[in-house]
Coordinates of C-alpha atoms in Angstrom, one line a residue:
Chain A
M1 CA 96.1 200.0 76.0
I2 CA 92.4 200.6 75.6
M3 CA 91.7 197.0 76.5
R4 CA 93.8 197.5 79.5
A5 CA 91.9 200.6 80.6
N6 CA 88.6 198.8 80.1
W7 CA 90.0 195.9 82.0
R8 CA 90.9 198.2 84.9
A9 CA 87.5 199.9 84.9
A10 CA 85.8 196.4 85.0
L11 CA 88.0 195.5 87.9
I12 CA 87.2 198.6 89.8
A13 CA 83.5 197.8 89.3
I14 CA 84.2 194.2 90.5
L15 CA 86.0 195.5 93.5
A16 CA 83.0 197.8 94.4
V17 CA 80.7 194.8 94.2
T18 CA 83.2 192.9 96.2
G19 CA 83.1 195.5 98.9
M20 CA 79.4 195.1 99.1
V21 CA 79.8 191.3 99.3
W22 CA 82.3 191.8 102.0
L23 CA 80.0 194.2 104.0
I24 CA 77.0 192.0 103.6
G25 CA 78.6 188.6 103.8
G26 CA 81.1 189.4 106.5
R27 CA 84.1 187.3 107.1
T28 CA 84.2 183.6 106.8
D29 CA 83.0 182.3 110.1
P30 CA 85.5 179.8 111.4
S31 CA 82.9 177.7 113.1
S32 CA 81.1 177.2 109.8
I33 CA 83.7 174.6 108.8
R34 CA 82.8 171.3 110.1
L35 CA 84.8 168.1 109.7
R36 CA 82.8 166.0 107.3
S37 CA 84.1 162.8 108.8
A38 CA 86.2 162.1 111.8
P39 CA 89.8 161.8 110.5
A40 CA 90.3 158.0 110.0
G41 CA 93.5 156.1 110.6
L42 CA 95.6 157.7 107.9
T43 CA 99.3 157.4 108.8
V44 CA 102.1 159.9 108.5
N45 CA 103.2 157.8 105.6
D46 CA 100.0 158.4 103.7
G47 CA 100.5 162.0 104.5
A48 CA 104.0 161.9 103.0
T49 CA 102.8 160.4 99.8
L50 CA 99.9 162.9 99.4
F51 CA 102.3 165.8 100.3
A52 CA 104.7 164.7 97.6
A53 CA 102.0 164.2 94.9
A54 CA 100.5 167.6 95.8
G55 CA 103.8 169.3 95.4
C56 CA 103.6 171.4 98.6
A57 CA 107.4 171.3 98.9
N58 CA 108.0 172.5 95.4
C59 CA 106.4 175.8 96.0
H60 CA 107.1 176.2 99.7
T61 CA 110.8 175.5 99.5
D62 CA 113.2 178.0 97.9
R63 CA 115.1 175.2 96.1
P64 CA 116.7 177.5 93.5
H65 CA 118.5 179.2 96.4
G66 CA 119.1 176.2 98.6
G67 CA 116.3 177.1 101.0
A68 CA 115.2 174.8 103.8
L69 CA 112.3 172.4 103.4
L70 CA 108.9 174.3 103.7
A71 CA 110.6 177.5 104.9
G72 CA 109.1 179.3 101.9
G73 CA 110.5 182.3 100.1
R74 CA 110.4 180.8 96.6
A75 CA 109.5 183.6 94.2
L76 CA 106.6 182.8 91.9
V77 CA 106.6 185.4 89.1
T78 CA 103.2 185.8 87.5
S79 CA 101.5 188.5 85.4
F80 CA 99.5 189.5 88.5
G81 CA 102.6 190.1 90.6
T82 CA 105.4 188.2 92.4
F83 CA 104.5 185.9 95.2
Y84 CA 107.0 184.8 97.9
T85 CA 105.6 181.6 99.2
P86 CA 105.0 181.6 103.0
N87 CA 106.8 179.4 105.5
I88 CA 104.5 176.4 106.2
S89 CA 106.8 174.5 108.4
S90 CA 105.8 173.5 111.9
D91 CA 107.5 176.5 113.5
R92 CA 105.2 178.1 116.0
D93 CA 106.3 181.7 115.3
F94 CA 107.4 181.7 111.6
G95 CA 105.4 178.7 110.3
I96 CA 102.0 177.2 110.9
G97 CA 102.9 175.4 114.1
R98 CA 100.0 177.0 116.1
W99 CA 97.4 176.1 113.5
T100 CA 94.5 173.9 114.5
D101 CA 93.1 171.2 112.2
I102 CA 90.2 173.4 111.4
D103 CA 92.6 176.3 110.5
F104 CA 94.4 174.0 108.1
I105 CA 91.3 172.5 106.5
R106 CA 89.9 176.0 106.0
A107 CA 93.1 177.2 104.3
L108 CA 93.0 174.3 101.8
R109 CA 89.3 174.1 101.4
R110 CA 88.4 177.8 101.2
G111 CA 91.6 179.7 100.8
V112 CA 91.1 181.6 104.0
G113 CA 93.7 182.0 106.8
P114 CA 93.1 181.8 110.5
T115 CA 92.7 185.6 110.7
G116 CA 90.3 185.7 107.8
K117 CA 92.8 186.6 105.2
D118 CA 91.9 185.5 101.7
Y119 CA 94.6 183.7 99.8
Y120 CA 95.4 184.3 96.2
P121 CA 94.7 181.3 94.0
S122 CA 98.4 181.1 93.2
F123 CA 98.1 178.8 96.2
P124 CA 96.2 176.0 94.4
Y125 CA 93.4 175.6 96.9
P126 CA 90.8 175.6 94.0
A127 CA 92.3 172.1 93.5
F128 CA 93.0 171.1 97.1
T129 CA 89.5 172.1 98.1
Q130 CA 88.4 168.8 96.5
M131 CA 90.5 166.7 98.8
T132 CA 88.8 164.8 101.7
D133 CA 89.3 166.0 105.2
D134 CA 91.1 162.9 106.0
D135 CA 93.7 163.5 103.3
I136 CA 94.1 167.1 104.2
L137 CA 94.7 166.2 107.8
A138 CA 97.1 163.5 106.9
I139 CA 99.2 166.1 105.0
K140 CA 99.1 168.4 108.1
R141 CA 100.3 165.6 110.3
Y142 CA 103.2 164.9 108.0
I143 CA 104.1 168.6 107.8
F144 CA 104.1 168.7 111.6
S145 CA 106.4 165.7 111.7
L146 CA 109.1 167.7 109.8
P147 CA 111.6 170.1 111.5
P148 CA 110.4 173.7 112.1
Q149 CA 112.1 176.4 110.1
R150 CA 112.7 179.9 111.4
R151 CA 112.4 182.1 108.4
A152 CA 110.1 185.2 108.2
D153 CA 107.5 185.5 105.4
R154 CA 107.8 188.2 102.7
A155 CA 104.7 189.9 101.4
P156 CA 103.9 189.5 97.7
V157 CA 104.6 192.4 95.4
M158 CA 101.3 192.7 93.4
H159 CA 100.5 195.0 90.5
F160 CA 97.4 197.2 90.8
P161 CA 94.6 196.3 91.3
Y162 CA 95.4 192.8 92.3
R163 CA 97.0 194.2 95.4
I164 CA 93.6 194.4 97.1
R165 CA 92.9 191.1 98.7
A166 CA 89.2 191.8 99.0
G167 CA 89.0 191.2 95.2
I168 CA 89.7 187.5 95.9
K169 CA 86.3 187.2 97.6
L170 CA 84.6 187.9 94.3
W171 CA 87.0 185.7 92.4
K172 CA 86.0 182.8 94.8
I173 CA 82.3 183.4 94.2
I174 CA 82.9 183.0 90.4
Y175 CA 85.4 180.3 90.4
L176 CA 85.8 178.4 93.6
R177 CA 83.7 175.2 93.8
E178 CA 84.2 173.9 97.3
G179 CA 84.9 170.3 97.7
P180 CA 85.5 167.5 98.5
I181 CA 85.0 165.8 95.1
E182 CA 82.1 163.4 94.8
P183 CA 82.9 160.1 93.1
D184 CA 81.0 159.5 89.8
P185 CA 79.0 156.3 90.2
D186 CA 78.9 155.7 86.5
K187 CA 82.6 155.4 86.3
T188 CA 85.0 152.7 87.4
K189 CA 86.8 152.9 90.8
E190 CA 90.1 153.4 88.9
W191 CA 88.7 156.3 86.9
N192 CA 87.4 157.9 90.1
R193 CA 90.7 157.4 91.9
G194 CA 92.5 159.0 88.9
A195 CA 90.0 161.9 88.9
Y196 CA 90.7 162.5 92.6
L197 CA 94.4 162.5 92.2
V198 CA 94.5 164.6 89.0
R199 CA 92.0 167.2 90.2
A200 CA 92.3 167.4 93.9
V201 CA 95.9 166.3 94.7
A202 CA 98.3 166.6 91.8
H203 CA 96.4 169.6 90.3
C204 CA 97.5 168.8 86.7
G205 CA 95.0 171.3 85.3
E206 CA 96.5 174.2 87.3
C207 CA 99.3 174.1 84.7
H208 CA 97.9 172.3 81.7
T209 CA 94.5 174.0 81.4
P210 CA 94.4 177.5 79.9
R211 CA 93.0 180.4 82.0
D212 CA 90.7 183.2 81.2
L213 CA 91.4 186.9 81.8
L214 CA 90.6 186.7 85.5
G215 CA 92.8 183.7 86.0
G216 CA 90.1 181.1 86.3
V217 CA 90.7 177.8 84.4
E218 CA 88.8 177.4 81.1
T219 CA 86.6 174.4 81.9
N220 CA 85.9 173.7 78.2
R221 CA 89.6 173.4 77.3
R222 CA 90.7 171.2 80.2
F223 CA 94.3 169.9 79.8
A224 CA 94.6 171.5 76.3
G225 CA 97.9 173.1 77.2
A226 CA 98.6 176.6 78.5
N227 CA 101.2 179.2 79.2
M228 CA 101.6 178.6 82.9
A229 CA 100.7 181.4 85.3
V230 CA 104.2 181.1 86.9
D231 CA 107.1 182.1 84.6
G232 CA 104.8 181.9 81.5
V233 CA 106.5 178.7 80.3
K234 CA 104.3 176.4 78.2
A235 CA 102.7 173.3 79.7
P236 CA 101.8 171.2 76.6
D237 CA 98.4 169.7 75.6
I238 CA 98.0 166.4 77.5
T239 CA 94.6 165.4 76.0
P240 CA 94.4 162.2 73.9
D241 CA 94.5 164.3 70.7
P242 CA 96.8 162.8 68.0
K243 CA 98.8 166.1 68.1
A244 CA 99.1 165.8 71.9
I245 CA 99.5 162.5 73.7
G246 CA 97.1 160.4 71.6
R247 CA 99.9 158.0 70.7
W248 CA 100.9 157.4 74.4
S249 CA 99.4 154.3 75.9
V250 CA 98.1 154.3 79.5
D251 CA 101.3 152.5 80.5
D252 CA 103.4 155.1 78.7
L253 CA 101.8 157.8 80.7
A254 CA 101.9 155.9 84.0
S255 CA 105.6 155.2 83.6
Y256 CA 106.3 158.8 82.5
L257 CA 104.9 159.9 85.9
D258 CA 107.4 157.6 87.5
D259 CA 110.7 158.2 85.6
G260 CA 109.9 161.1 83.3
L261 CA 110.8 159.1 80.1
T262 CA 108.5 159.9 77.2
P263 CA 107.7 157.3 74.4
S264 CA 109.9 159.4 72.1
G265 CA 112.9 158.9 74.5
D266 CA 112.8 162.5 75.9
I267 CA 113.0 163.1 79.6
A268 CA 110.7 165.6 81.4
G269 CA 112.1 168.9 82.4
G270 CA 111.2 172.1 84.2
A271 CA 108.1 172.2 86.4
M272 CA 107.1 168.7 85.2
A273 CA 110.3 167.2 86.5
E274 CA 109.2 168.6 90.0
V275 CA 105.7 167.2 89.5
I276 CA 107.2 163.8 88.7
R277 CA 109.3 163.8 91.8
G278 CA 106.0 163.8 93.6
T279 CA 104.1 161.3 91.4
S280 CA 107.0 158.9 91.6
A281 CA 106.2 158.6 95.3
L282 CA 102.7 157.3 94.5
S283 CA 102.0 153.6 94.1
N284 CA 101.9 152.0 90.6
E285 CA 98.1 151.6 90.9
D286 CA 97.7 155.3 91.6
R287 CA 99.9 156.3 88.6
L288 CA 97.8 153.9 86.4
A289 CA 94.6 155.5 87.7
I290 CA 95.9 159.0 86.8
A291 CA 96.8 157.7 83.3
V292 CA 93.4 156.0 82.9
F293 CA 91.6 159.2 83.8
I294 CA 93.8 161.5 81.6
K295 CA 93.4 159.1 78.6
A296 CA 89.6 159.2 79.1
Q297 CA 89.4 162.9 78.5
A298 CA 88.0 164.5 75.4
P299 CA 90.8 165.0 72.8
I300 CA 91.4 168.7 72.1
P301 CA 93.9 169.8 69.5
P302 CA 96.7 172.1 70.8
A303 CA 96.1 175.8 70.1
P304 CA 97.7 176.7 66.8
M305 CA 100.5 178.8 68.2
Q306 CA 101.4 176.0 70.5
K307 CA 104.0 174.1 68.5
M308 CA 105.6 171.9 71.0
S309 CA 109.2 170.9 70.7
Q310 CA 111.8 170.3 73.2
G311 CA 115.5 169.3 73.5
G312 CA 119.1 170.4 74.0
Chain B
M1 CA 174.1 219.4 -1.1
M2 CA 170.8 217.7 -1.1
R3 CA 172.7 214.7 0.3
S4 CA 173.5 216.6 3.3
V5 CA 169.9 217.2 3.5
A6 CA 169.5 213.5 3.0
G7 CA 172.2 213.0 5.6
E8 CA 170.5 215.3 7.9
K9 CA 167.5 213.3 7.0
A10 CA 169.3 210.1 7.8
G11 CA 170.6 211.6 10.9
D12 CA 167.2 212.7 11.6
D13 CA 166.1 209.1 11.1
W14 CA 168.8 207.9 13.4
W15 CA 168.0 210.4 16.1
P16 CA 164.9 209.4 17.8
R17 CA 162.4 212.0 17.1
P18 CA 161.0 213.8 19.9
A19 CA 157.8 212.1 19.0
C20 CA 154.6 212.8 20.9
G21 CA 154.4 209.0 21.6
R22 CA 157.8 209.0 23.2
I23 CA 157.1 212.0 25.4
D24 CA 153.7 210.5 26.3
L25 CA 155.4 207.2 27.0
H26 CA 157.7 208.9 29.4
H27 CA 154.8 210.6 31.0
E28 CA 152.9 207.4 31.3
V29 CA 155.8 205.7 33.2
E30 CA 155.7 208.6 35.6
G31 CA 151.9 208.4 35.9
N32 CA 152.0 204.7 36.4
L33 CA 154.3 205.0 39.3
A34 CA 152.0 207.4 41.0
L35 CA 149.1 205.1 40.1
K36 CA 151.0 202.1 41.4
I37 CA 151.6 203.9 44.7
G38 CA 148.0 204.9 44.8
V39 CA 146.7 201.4 44.1
C40 CA 149.0 200.0 46.7
L41 CA 147.9 202.5 49.3
T42 CA 144.3 201.8 48.5
R43 CA 144.8 198.1 48.7
S44 CA 146.5 198.4 52.0
I45 CA 143.7 200.5 53.3
V46 CA 141.1 198.0 52.0
C47 CA 143.1 195.2 53.5
L48 CA 143.3 197.0 56.8
I49 CA 139.5 197.6 56.7
L50 CA 138.9 194.0 55.9
I51 CA 141.2 192.8 58.7
G52 CA 139.4 195.2 61.0
L53 CA 136.0 193.8 59.9
I54 CA 137.1 190.3 60.4
V55 CA 138.6 191.0 63.8
S56 CA 135.7 193.1 65.1
G57 CA 132.5 192.6 63.1
W58 CA 132.8 189.4 61.2
S59 CA 134.2 187.3 64.0
E60 CA 131.0 188.1 65.9
P61 CA 128.6 186.3 63.5
C62 CA 131.1 183.6 63.1
A63 CA 131.2 182.8 66.8
A64 CA 127.4 183.1 66.8
E65 CA 127.1 180.6 64.0
D66 CA 129.3 178.3 66.1
G67 CA 126.7 178.7 68.9
L68 CA 123.9 177.6 66.6
A69 CA 125.9 174.7 65.2
A70 CA 126.8 173.6 68.7
T71 CA 123.1 173.8 69.6
K72 CA 122.1 171.6 66.6
H73 CA 124.9 169.2 67.4
R74 CA 123.8 169.0 71.1
Q75 CA 120.2 168.2 70.0
T76 CA 121.4 165.4 67.7
V77 CA 123.4 163.8 70.5
M78 CA 120.5 164.2 73.0
D79 CA 118.2 162.6 70.5
R80 CA 120.5 159.7 70.2
L81 CA 120.6 159.3 74.0
G82 CA 116.8 159.3 73.9
D83 CA 116.7 156.6 71.3
D84 CA 119.0 154.4 73.4
M85 CA 116.9 155.0 76.5
K86 CA 113.8 154.0 74.5
A87 CA 115.4 150.8 73.3
I88 CA 116.4 149.8 76.8
K89 CA 112.9 150.6 78.0
R90 CA 111.5 148.2 75.4
Y91 CA 113.7 145.5 76.9
V92 CA 112.3 146.3 80.4
T93 CA 108.7 146.0 79.2
G94 CA 109.5 142.8 77.4
Q95 CA 109.3 144.1 73.8
A96 CA 113.0 143.7 73.0
D97 CA 115.7 141.1 73.8
Q98 CA 118.8 141.6 75.9
A99 CA 121.2 141.8 72.9
A100 CA 119.4 144.9 71.6
A101 CA 119.3 146.4 75.0
L102 CA 123.0 145.8 75.5
S103 CA 124.0 147.5 72.3
A104 CA 121.8 150.4 73.2
A105 CA 123.3 150.6 76.7
Q106 CA 126.8 150.6 75.2
D107 CA 126.0 153.3 72.8
L108 CA 124.3 155.3 75.6
D109 CA 127.4 155.0 77.8
E110 CA 129.7 156.0 75.0
T111 CA 127.5 158.8 73.6
A112 CA 127.0 160.2 77.1
S113 CA 130.8 160.8 77.3
L114 CA 130.3 163.5 74.7
V115 CA 127.9 165.5 76.8
P116 CA 130.4 167.5 78.8
S117 CA 131.7 169.0 75.5
L118 CA 128.2 169.9 74.2
F119 CA 127.7 173.2 76.1
P120 CA 130.1 175.9 74.7
K121 CA 129.3 179.5 75.8
G122 CA 127.0 181.2 73.4
S123 CA 124.7 178.2 72.7
D124 CA 122.1 179.2 75.3
S125 CA 118.4 179.9 74.9
A126 CA 118.8 183.6 75.6
K127 CA 121.0 183.9 72.5
W128 CA 119.0 181.5 70.4
P129 CA 115.4 181.8 71.4
G130 CA 113.2 179.2 69.7
K131 CA 116.3 177.2 68.8
S132 CA 118.2 176.4 72.0
A133 CA 116.6 175.2 75.2
A134 CA 119.7 175.4 77.2
K135 CA 119.1 177.9 80.0
P136 CA 121.7 180.5 80.6
E137 CA 121.8 179.3 84.3
I138 CA 124.0 176.5 83.1
W139 CA 126.9 178.9 82.8
D140 CA 126.1 180.6 86.1
N141 CA 126.3 177.3 88.1
P142 CA 129.3 175.5 86.7
D143 CA 129.8 173.4 89.9
D144 CA 126.3 172.2 90.0
F145 CA 126.3 171.4 86.3
Q146 CA 129.6 169.5 86.7
Q147 CA 128.0 167.4 89.4
L148 CA 125.1 166.5 87.1
L149 CA 127.5 165.6 84.3
Q150 CA 129.2 163.2 86.8
A151 CA 125.8 161.7 87.7
L152 CA 125.3 161.2 84.0
S153 CA 128.5 159.2 83.4
A154 CA 128.0 157.2 86.6
G155 CA 124.4 156.5 85.7
T156 CA 125.1 155.3 82.2
A157 CA 127.9 153.1 83.3
D158 CA 125.7 151.6 86.0
L159 CA 122.9 151.0 83.5
R160 CA 125.3 149.3 81.1
K161 CA 126.3 147.0 83.8
S162 CA 122.8 146.2 84.8
V163 CA 121.7 145.4 81.3
G164 CA 124.7 143.0 81.2
T165 CA 123.4 141.1 84.2
G166 CA 120.1 140.5 82.3
E167 CA 117.9 141.1 85.4
A168 CA 115.0 143.2 84.3
T169 CA 114.4 144.6 87.8
N170 CA 118.1 145.7 88.0
V171 CA 117.8 147.4 84.7
Q172 CA 114.6 149.1 85.7
S173 CA 116.0 150.5 88.9
S174 CA 119.2 151.6 87.2
M175 CA 117.3 153.3 84.4
R176 CA 115.0 155.0 86.9
A177 CA 118.0 156.3 88.9
L178 CA 119.7 157.6 85.7
A179 CA 116.5 159.2 84.4
K180 CA 115.8 161.0 87.7
N181 CA 119.2 161.8 89.2
A182 CA 121.0 162.8 86.0
C183 CA 118.6 163.5 83.1
G184 CA 115.6 164.6 85.0
A185 CA 117.6 166.6 87.6
C186 CA 119.4 168.5 84.9
H187 CA 116.4 169.1 82.7
E188 CA 114.5 170.3 85.8
N189 CA 116.8 173.3 86.3
Y190 CA 118.6 173.8 83.1
R191 CA 116.4 172.9 80.2
G192 CA 113.8 175.3 79.1
R193 CA 111.4 174.9 76.2
R194 CA 112.2 176.0 72.7
D195 CA 108.6 177.2 72.3
G196 CA 108.4 179.1 75.5
E197 CA 108.9 182.8 75.8

């Protein structure tokens, strides 16, 4: 209880600072986003693959209740509150059909809407920000090729003090590193492709990396396993530690991302099954690149409480 | 005259003396009867209580133990399916021969036919946290679950056939279809984690 009270006091202080930041800094100026490169010839098909690997449809479709593709409404229950994902179909009234390319890039790169609204990081823009403009726009083109859905958005139900969106501005100052990702010239092309897919697109760390009190990922325990923000289910340690996936070969991991079959004969379930639906749309080379990158991470033993077991 | 006394004595001998023992014996018989009725009544009551316990209280832990046993059994069967899948995958990646894959595919197909019987009520993760990973939603969506069970039996039959043809690409696509449309699709919605809260 005491910790909670302190925690609230700290947050109120943070909000006060945020208020100042907001007053001084003003709203994000839409014209400050510039396309880094003219969108090159990426096809709707490329967009479809990226869209699948990024899992946009997983969150923005209320699959548990048979909702239409991208019509939103899926409830994401977190300790900060319950989000109902917005409609991001191409509908001009209910979806994002009126959004310009700049609007779309700004949302994924900075987590800011066309009217200046800050998005909660439950929308994984801290990962998507690392995508290239080309890839972001390829996704937009694909979304706009899908049928529009007429379904009104529902506001999130947040606990105090997270209800106040202005707090997100400060959160971004602390945690948001705007992309796109720069390739590491010391690493192979394959490693860099893997890094891009893991960090920017498939956002593996959003589930597998533990978070600190403010919901930022703990950068020194990347991929060491975590209770996921959504539903609190455990996403296991996927570093090459012997207690994690040290015994998996690169091929084992690449093929797991295709069919979900683990070296022990188990088949992925839960959120990971949804992720695999996306990664199975990638090419074999891309899946191998992801595996090469993940297997090149520092091994971190799973947290002691985290005894992983699964089955029946 | 003394004889008569003796006779009296004999008569006395003949006539059962109203001895304390005898009177006590008589009393004892009467006491026993009361006791017997008492014991019988007590036993009946105890019996009734026991029957009551068995019917109400004891049957509860018994059914619950069944749920746990069913969970354990389910996990054993699932592990066996996993071992078979592993063996077939070794064939796809060139680490095992067709004969090994074929016997695994047969076992897979036969073992999979047990799966519809592996989900009795009361074997869910809400009842057995940390032990069962079968989400309670299974019993809320019987039609959907039934469809997944059908996808499983169709998928294992198809895989068995593909392994029979000896074409690695056939086997791979059958295995992928089974893993995604049956196993993966079911695990996605209906399998939680035993370590999750």
